XYZ file of C-alpha atoms in Angstrom:
458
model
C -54.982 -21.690 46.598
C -52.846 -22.613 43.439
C -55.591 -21.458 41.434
C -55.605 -18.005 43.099
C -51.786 -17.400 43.194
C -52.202 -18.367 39.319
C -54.122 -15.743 39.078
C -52.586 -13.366 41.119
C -48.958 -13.861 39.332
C -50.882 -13.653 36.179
C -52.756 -10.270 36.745
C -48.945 -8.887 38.246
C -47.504 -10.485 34.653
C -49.836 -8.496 32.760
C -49.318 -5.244 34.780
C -45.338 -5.558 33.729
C -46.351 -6.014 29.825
C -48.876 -2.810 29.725
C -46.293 -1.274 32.015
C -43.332 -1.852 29.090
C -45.747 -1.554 26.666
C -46.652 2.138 27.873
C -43.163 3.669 28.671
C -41.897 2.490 24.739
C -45.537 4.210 23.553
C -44.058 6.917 25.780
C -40.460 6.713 24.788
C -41.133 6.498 20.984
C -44.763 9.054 20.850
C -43.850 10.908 18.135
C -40.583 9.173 17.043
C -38.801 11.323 18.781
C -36.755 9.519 22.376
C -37.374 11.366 25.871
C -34.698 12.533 28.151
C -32.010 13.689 28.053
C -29.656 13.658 24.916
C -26.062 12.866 24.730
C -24.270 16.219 22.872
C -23.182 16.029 20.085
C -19.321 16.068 18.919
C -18.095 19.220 17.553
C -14.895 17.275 16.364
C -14.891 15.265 12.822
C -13.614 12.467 14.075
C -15.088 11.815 17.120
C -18.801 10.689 18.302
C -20.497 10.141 21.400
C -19.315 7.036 23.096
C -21.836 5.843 25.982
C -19.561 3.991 27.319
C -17.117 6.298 27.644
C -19.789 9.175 28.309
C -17.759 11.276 26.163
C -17.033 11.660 22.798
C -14.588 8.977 21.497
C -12.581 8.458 18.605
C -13.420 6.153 15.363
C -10.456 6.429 13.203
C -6.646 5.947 13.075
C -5.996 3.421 15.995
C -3.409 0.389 15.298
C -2.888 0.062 11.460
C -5.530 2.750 10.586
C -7.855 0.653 11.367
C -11.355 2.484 11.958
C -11.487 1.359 15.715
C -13.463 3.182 18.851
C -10.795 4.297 21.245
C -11.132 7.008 24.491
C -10.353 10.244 22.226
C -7.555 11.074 24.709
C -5.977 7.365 24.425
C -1.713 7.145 23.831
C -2.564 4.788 21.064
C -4.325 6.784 18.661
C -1.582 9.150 16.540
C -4.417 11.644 15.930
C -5.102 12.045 19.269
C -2.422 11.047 21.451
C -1.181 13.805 22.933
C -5.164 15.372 23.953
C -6.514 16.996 21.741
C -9.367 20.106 22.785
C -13.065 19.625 21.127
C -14.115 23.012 22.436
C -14.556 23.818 18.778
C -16.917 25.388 16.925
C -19.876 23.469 15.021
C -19.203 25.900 12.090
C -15.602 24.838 11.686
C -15.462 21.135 11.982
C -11.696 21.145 11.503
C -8.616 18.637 12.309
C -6.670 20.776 15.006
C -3.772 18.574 13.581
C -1.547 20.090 10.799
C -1.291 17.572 8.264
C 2.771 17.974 8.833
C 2.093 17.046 12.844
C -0.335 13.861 11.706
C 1.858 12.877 8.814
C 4.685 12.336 11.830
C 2.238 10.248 13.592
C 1.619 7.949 10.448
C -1.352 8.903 10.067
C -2.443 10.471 7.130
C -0.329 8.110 5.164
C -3.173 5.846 6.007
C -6.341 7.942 5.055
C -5.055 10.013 2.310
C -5.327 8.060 -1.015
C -2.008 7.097 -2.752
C -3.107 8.131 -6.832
C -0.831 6.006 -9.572
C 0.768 9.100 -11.476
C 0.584 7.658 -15.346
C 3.502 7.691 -17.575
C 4.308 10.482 -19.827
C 4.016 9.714 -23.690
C 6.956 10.574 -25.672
C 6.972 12.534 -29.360
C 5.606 10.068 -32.054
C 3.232 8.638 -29.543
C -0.686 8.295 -29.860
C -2.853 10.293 -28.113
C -6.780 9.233 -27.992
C -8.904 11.941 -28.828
C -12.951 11.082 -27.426
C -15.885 12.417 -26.872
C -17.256 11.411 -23.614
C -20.008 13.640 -23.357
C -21.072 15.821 -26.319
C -19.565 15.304 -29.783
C -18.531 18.817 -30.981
C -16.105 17.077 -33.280
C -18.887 16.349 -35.485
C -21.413 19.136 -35.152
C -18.541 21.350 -36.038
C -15.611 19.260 -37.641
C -13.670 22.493 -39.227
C -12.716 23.913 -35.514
C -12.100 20.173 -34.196
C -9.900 19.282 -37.940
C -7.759 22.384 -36.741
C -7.539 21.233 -33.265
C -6.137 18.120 -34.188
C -3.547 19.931 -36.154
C -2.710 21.991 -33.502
C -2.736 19.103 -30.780
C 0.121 17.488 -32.736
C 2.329 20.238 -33.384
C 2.078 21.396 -29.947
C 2.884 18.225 -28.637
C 4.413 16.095 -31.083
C 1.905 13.440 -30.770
C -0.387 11.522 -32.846
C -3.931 12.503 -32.612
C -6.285 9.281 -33.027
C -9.582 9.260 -33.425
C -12.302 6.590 -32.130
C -15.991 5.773 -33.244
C -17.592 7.976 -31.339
C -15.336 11.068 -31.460
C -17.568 12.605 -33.920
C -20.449 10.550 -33.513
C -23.287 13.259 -32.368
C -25.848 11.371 -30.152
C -23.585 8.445 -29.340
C -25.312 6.031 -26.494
C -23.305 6.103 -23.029
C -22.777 2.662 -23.736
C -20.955 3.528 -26.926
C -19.132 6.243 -25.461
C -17.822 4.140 -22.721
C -16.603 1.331 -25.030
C -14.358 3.776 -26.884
C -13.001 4.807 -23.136
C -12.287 1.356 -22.411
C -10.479 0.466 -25.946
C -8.441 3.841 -25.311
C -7.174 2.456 -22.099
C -6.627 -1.080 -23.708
C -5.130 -0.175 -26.620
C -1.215 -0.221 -25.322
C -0.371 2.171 -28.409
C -2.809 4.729 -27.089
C -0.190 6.982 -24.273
C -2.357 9.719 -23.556
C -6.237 10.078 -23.687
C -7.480 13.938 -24.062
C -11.224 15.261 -24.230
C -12.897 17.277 -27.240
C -14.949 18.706 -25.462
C -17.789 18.627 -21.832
C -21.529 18.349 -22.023
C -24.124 17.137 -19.773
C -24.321 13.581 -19.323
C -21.258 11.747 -18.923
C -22.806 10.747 -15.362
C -24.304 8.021 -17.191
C -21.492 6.833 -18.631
C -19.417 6.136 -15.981
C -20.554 3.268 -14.847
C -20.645 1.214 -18.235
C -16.416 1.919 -17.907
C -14.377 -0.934 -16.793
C -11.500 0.191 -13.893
C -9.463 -2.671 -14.576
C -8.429 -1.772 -18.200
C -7.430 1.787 -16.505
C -5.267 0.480 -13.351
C -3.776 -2.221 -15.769
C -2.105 0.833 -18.216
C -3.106 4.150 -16.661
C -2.807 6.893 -18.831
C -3.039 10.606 -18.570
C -6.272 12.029 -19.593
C -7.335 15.513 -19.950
C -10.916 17.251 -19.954
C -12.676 20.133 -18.067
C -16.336 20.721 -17.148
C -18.349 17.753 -17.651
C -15.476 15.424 -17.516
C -15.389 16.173 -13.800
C -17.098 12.399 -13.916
C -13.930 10.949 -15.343
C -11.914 12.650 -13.096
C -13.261 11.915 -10.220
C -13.393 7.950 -11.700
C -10.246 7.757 -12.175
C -9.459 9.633 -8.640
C -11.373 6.661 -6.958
C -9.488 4.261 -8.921
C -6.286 5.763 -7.448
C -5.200 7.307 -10.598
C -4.280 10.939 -11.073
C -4.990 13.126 -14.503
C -5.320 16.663 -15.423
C -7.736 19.025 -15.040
C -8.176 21.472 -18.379
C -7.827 20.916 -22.259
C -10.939 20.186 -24.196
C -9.112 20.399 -27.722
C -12.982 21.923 -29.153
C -12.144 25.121 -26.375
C -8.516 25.424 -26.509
C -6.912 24.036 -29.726
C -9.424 24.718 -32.298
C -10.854 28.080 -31.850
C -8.865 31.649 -33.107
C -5.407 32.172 -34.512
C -3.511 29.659 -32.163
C -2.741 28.113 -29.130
C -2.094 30.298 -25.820
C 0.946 30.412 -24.205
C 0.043 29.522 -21.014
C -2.134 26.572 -22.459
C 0.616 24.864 -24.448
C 3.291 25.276 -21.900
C 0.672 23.015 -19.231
C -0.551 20.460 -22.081
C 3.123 19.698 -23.220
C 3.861 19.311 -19.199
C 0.690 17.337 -18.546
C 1.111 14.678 -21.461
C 4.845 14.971 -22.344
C 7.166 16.395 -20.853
C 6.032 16.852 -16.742
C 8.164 18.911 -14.381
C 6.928 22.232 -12.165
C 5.404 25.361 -13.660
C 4.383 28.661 -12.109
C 0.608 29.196 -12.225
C 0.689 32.907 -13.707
C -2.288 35.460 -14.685
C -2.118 36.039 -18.657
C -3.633 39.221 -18.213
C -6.520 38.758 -20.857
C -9.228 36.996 -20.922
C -12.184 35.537 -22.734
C -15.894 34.036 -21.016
C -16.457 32.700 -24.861
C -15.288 32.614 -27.755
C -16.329 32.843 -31.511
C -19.583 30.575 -32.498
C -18.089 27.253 -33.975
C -20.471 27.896 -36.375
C -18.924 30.755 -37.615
C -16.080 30.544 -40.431
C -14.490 33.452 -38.523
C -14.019 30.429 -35.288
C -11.343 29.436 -37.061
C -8.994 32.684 -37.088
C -10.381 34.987 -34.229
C -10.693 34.728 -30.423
C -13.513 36.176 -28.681
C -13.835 39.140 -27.023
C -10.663 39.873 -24.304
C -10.549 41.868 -21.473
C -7.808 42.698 -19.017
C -8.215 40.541 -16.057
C -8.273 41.947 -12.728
C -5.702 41.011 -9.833
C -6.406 37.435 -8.123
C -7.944 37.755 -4.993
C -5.901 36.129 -1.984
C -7.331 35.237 1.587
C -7.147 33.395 4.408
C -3.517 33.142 6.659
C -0.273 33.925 5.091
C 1.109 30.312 4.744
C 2.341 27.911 2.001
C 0.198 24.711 1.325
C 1.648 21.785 -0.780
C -0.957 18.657 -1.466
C -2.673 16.890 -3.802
C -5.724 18.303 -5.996
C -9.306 17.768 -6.081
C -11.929 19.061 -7.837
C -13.726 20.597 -10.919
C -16.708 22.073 -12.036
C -18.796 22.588 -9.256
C -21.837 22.016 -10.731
C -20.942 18.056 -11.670
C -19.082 17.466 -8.206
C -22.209 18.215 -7.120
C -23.903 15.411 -9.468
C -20.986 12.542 -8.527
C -21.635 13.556 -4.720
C -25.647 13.209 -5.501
C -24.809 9.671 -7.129
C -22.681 8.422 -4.641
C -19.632 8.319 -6.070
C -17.195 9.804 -3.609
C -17.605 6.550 -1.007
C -14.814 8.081 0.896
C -14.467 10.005 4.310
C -13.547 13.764 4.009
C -10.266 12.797 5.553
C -9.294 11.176 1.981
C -8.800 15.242 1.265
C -6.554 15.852 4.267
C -3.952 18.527 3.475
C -5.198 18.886 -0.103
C -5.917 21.669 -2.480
C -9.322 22.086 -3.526
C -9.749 23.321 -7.087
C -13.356 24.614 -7.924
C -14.861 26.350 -11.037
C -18.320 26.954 -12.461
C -19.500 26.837 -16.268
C -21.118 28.086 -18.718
C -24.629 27.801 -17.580
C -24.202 31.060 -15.393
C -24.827 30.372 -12.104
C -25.867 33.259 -9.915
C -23.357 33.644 -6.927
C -26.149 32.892 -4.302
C -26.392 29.103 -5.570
C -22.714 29.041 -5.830
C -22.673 29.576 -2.283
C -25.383 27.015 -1.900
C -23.116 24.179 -3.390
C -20.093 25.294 -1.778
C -22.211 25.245 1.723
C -22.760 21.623 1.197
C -19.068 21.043 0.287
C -18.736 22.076 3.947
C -20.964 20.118 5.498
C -19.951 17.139 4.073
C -16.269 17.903 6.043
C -14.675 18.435 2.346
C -13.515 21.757 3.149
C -12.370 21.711 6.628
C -10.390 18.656 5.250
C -8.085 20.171 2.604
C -5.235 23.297 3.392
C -6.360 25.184 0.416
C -9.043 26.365 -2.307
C -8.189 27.703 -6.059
C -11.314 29.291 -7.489
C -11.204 29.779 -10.955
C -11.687 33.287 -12.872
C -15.809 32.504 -13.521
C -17.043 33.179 -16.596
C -20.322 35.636 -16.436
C -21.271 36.326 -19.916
C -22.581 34.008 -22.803
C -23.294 34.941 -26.696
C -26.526 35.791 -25.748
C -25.815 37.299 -22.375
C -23.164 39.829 -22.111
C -23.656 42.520 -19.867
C -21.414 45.880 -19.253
C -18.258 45.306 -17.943
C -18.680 46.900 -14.589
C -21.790 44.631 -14.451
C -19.482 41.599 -14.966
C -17.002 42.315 -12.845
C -19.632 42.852 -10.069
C -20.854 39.411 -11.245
C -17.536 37.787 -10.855
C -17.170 39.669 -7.165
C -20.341 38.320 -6.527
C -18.812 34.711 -6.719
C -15.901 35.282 -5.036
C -17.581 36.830 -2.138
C -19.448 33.749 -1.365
C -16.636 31.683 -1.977
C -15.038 33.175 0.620
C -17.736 33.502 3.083
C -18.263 29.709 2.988
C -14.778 28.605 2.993
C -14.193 30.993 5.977
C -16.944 29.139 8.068
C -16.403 25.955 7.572
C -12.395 26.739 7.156
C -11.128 29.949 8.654
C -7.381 28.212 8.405
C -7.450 27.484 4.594
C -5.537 29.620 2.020
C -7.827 31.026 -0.170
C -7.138 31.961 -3.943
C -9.560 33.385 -6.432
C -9.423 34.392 -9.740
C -6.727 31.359 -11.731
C -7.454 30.769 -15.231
C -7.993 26.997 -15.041
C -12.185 26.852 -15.554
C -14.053 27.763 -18.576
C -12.689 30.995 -19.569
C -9.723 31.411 -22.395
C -6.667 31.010 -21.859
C -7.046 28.487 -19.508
C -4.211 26.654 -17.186
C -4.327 22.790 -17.142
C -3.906 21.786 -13.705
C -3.054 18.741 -12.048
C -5.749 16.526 -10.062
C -4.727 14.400 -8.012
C -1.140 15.884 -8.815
C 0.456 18.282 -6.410
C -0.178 21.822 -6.479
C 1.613 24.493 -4.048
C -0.261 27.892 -3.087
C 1.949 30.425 -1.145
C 0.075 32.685 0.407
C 3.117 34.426 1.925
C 4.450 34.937 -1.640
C 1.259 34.939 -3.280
C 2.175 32.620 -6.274
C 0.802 29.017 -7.163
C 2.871 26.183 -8.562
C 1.738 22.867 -10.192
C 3.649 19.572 -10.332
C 3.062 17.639 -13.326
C 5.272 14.901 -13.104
């Protein structure tokens, strides 16, 4: 009798196992679970909470800290007083000004706190380094007159390091004369010759120490997006614009509206309208060319900047650069922040030389937006694009079209993702001359009541 309820409990045993075993075949099949699915959360902040059987809230409980609370709970100063997720999955937006959360506490706890470096005063040193290509020494007439030019500008001491004209320098090499510029105390300022294409692989030979220990401002467009956005993590702010090889070097001076910004960004700080110069330039002389050295390139008359988006003022900190190499650093992995690090910010994007056709513009932008970068910040600057090359310069109603192009997809995507963000296209702060140097990290203030754009420099 023991023998046969053995068995017996043993056959009912075995029924259980092939009965588990055949609803988790039937449950996993092709990878996919059965049944129904919890929604998902059309708010940023939120996710589905079976416990709750809603969608809860995972950030900004207590001191910040990234706890699960009901999304409706008294605690949480992003949600305390209810908030509505009946919004759209195209415009995955805080429904929280950044004035209402800042009165909560709260975005004094996500948005990142950047160390705004000392200005350097006249007689100072100021590094000059090539992080990415060396035009200094493929074309040393145009940088020799930059340096010139850099110092009487600024009253400042252009210095040199071993790789500033070193043509083919290793990213290790490269990165040790960024580190000695931030060691050296003498060095006050550190500015870029020039972009490229593969400062990516020198960030992470840099050491962030030597930069929090005596941050200093540092300059550079296109490729030096990397460096930016290093120092950004690193909580330090710099300035967005003047590659001496662009800007200092090239024709029969400086522009106005580019030595009014560089004296602000490395000397003397303070507030300066944003304005249009009215001419403009996608390139300029070949470097190569003796004439580099007295004459600009070819100038048109710009056309009005394009304004969109609802008639408000937005003050808050920038973040950007050339589109192309934010979206290298977001490829790498080096933003390791949420998109509510950009809360209330200004987005500043631009595009280079390489010509991008307006469709993959949109493309990158697209992914901005689903990353939650632009329903994050209150703002976007698009810079004037440049659309012609010195071996590609088509009519000028076919480059205007071009440039419309761009700013129609700009628009489009920012508008989906962020129908509440002022929009601005057309500032001179990219890779056309003259070109604004603009803060990042640094506040910048686009009315677009008043139309106008301001930039803090310290």
């Amino acid at each position: 009798m023991f023998d046969t309820f053995a068995g017996l409990a043993t056959t009912h045993l075995l029924a259980l196992v092939a009965g588990f075993l055949l609803g988790a075949l039937v449950f996993l099949g092709d990878g996919r679970p059965r049944g129904p699915q919890p929604p998902a959360c059309t708010d940023v902040t939120a996710r589905w909470c079976p416990r709750h059987g809603r969608c809860t809230c995972t950030i900004g409980r207590g001191e910040n800290a990234m706890t699960e609370h009901d999304i409706d709970d008294p605690g949480c100063p992003l949600h305390g007083t209810g908030c509505p997720l009946a919004r759209h999955r195209q415009h995955p937006r805080r429904h929280l000004t950044p004035r209402d959360a800042a009165r909560r506490g709260w975005i004094a706890g996500m948005v990142r706190e950047l160390v705004r470096p000392p200005k350097a005063r006249p007689g100072d040193r100021v590094a000059v380094l090539s992080p990415s290509f060396a035009a200094a020494g493929a074309f040393p007439a145009v940088h020799e007159q930059a340096m010139r030019r850099l110092a009487e500008v600024t009253g400042l001491v252009p210095v040199e390091f071993p790789t500033t004209r070193r043509v083919g320098a290793s990213a290790t090499a490269r990165a040790g004369d960024i580190n000695a510029a931030f060691a050296d105390p003498a060095i006050r300022g550190i500015l870029a010759v020039v972009g490229g294409d593969d400062q990516i692989t020198v960030i992470p030979h840099l050491d962030a120490g030597l930069a929090r220990t005596d941050p200093k401002p540092f300059l550079g467009t296109s490729d030096n997006t990397n460096l930016h956005h290093w120092l950004w993590a690193n909580g330090i702010a710099s300035f967005y614009g003047g590659s001496s090889q662009v800007h200092l070097g090239p024709g029969p001076g400086v522009d106005d509206v580019h030595a009014r910004s560089l004296r602000a960004a490395l000397v003397t700080g303070g507030r300066l309208e944003i304005t249009d110069p009215g001419e403009s330039e996608d390139v300029g002389v070949d470097w190569a060319d003796p004439r580099a050295l007295e004459c600009f390139g070819e100038r048109a008359a710009t056309e009005p900047w394009s304004w969109h988006g609802p008639a408000r003022t937005v003050t808050g900190a920038a973040w950007g650069g050339c589109l192309e190499v934010i979206q290298w650093i977001l490829t790498a992995g080096r933003f390791p922040f949420p998109a509510e690090a950009l809360l209330g910010g200004v987005l500043i994007i631009e595009t280079s030389e390489k010509l991008l056709p307006a469709r993959e513009v949109g493309w990158i932008v697209r992914a901005l937006g689903e990353r939650g970068l632009l329903g994050a910040v209150d703002a976007v600057l698009v810079a004037r694009p440049p659309v012609s090359d010195h071996t590609r310069r088509p009519a000028a109603e076919d480059r205007a079209r071009l440039r419309a192009a761009q700013r129609d997809v700009v628009v489009e995507m920012v508008a989906r993702y962020n129908p509440d963000a002022v929009v601005c296209v057309g500032v001179p702060f990219g890779h056309t001359r003259p070109q604004w140097i603009l803060p990042h990290g640094g506040r910048v203030t686009v009315d677009g009541s008043a139309r106008r754009v301001f930039a803090d420099y310290g």
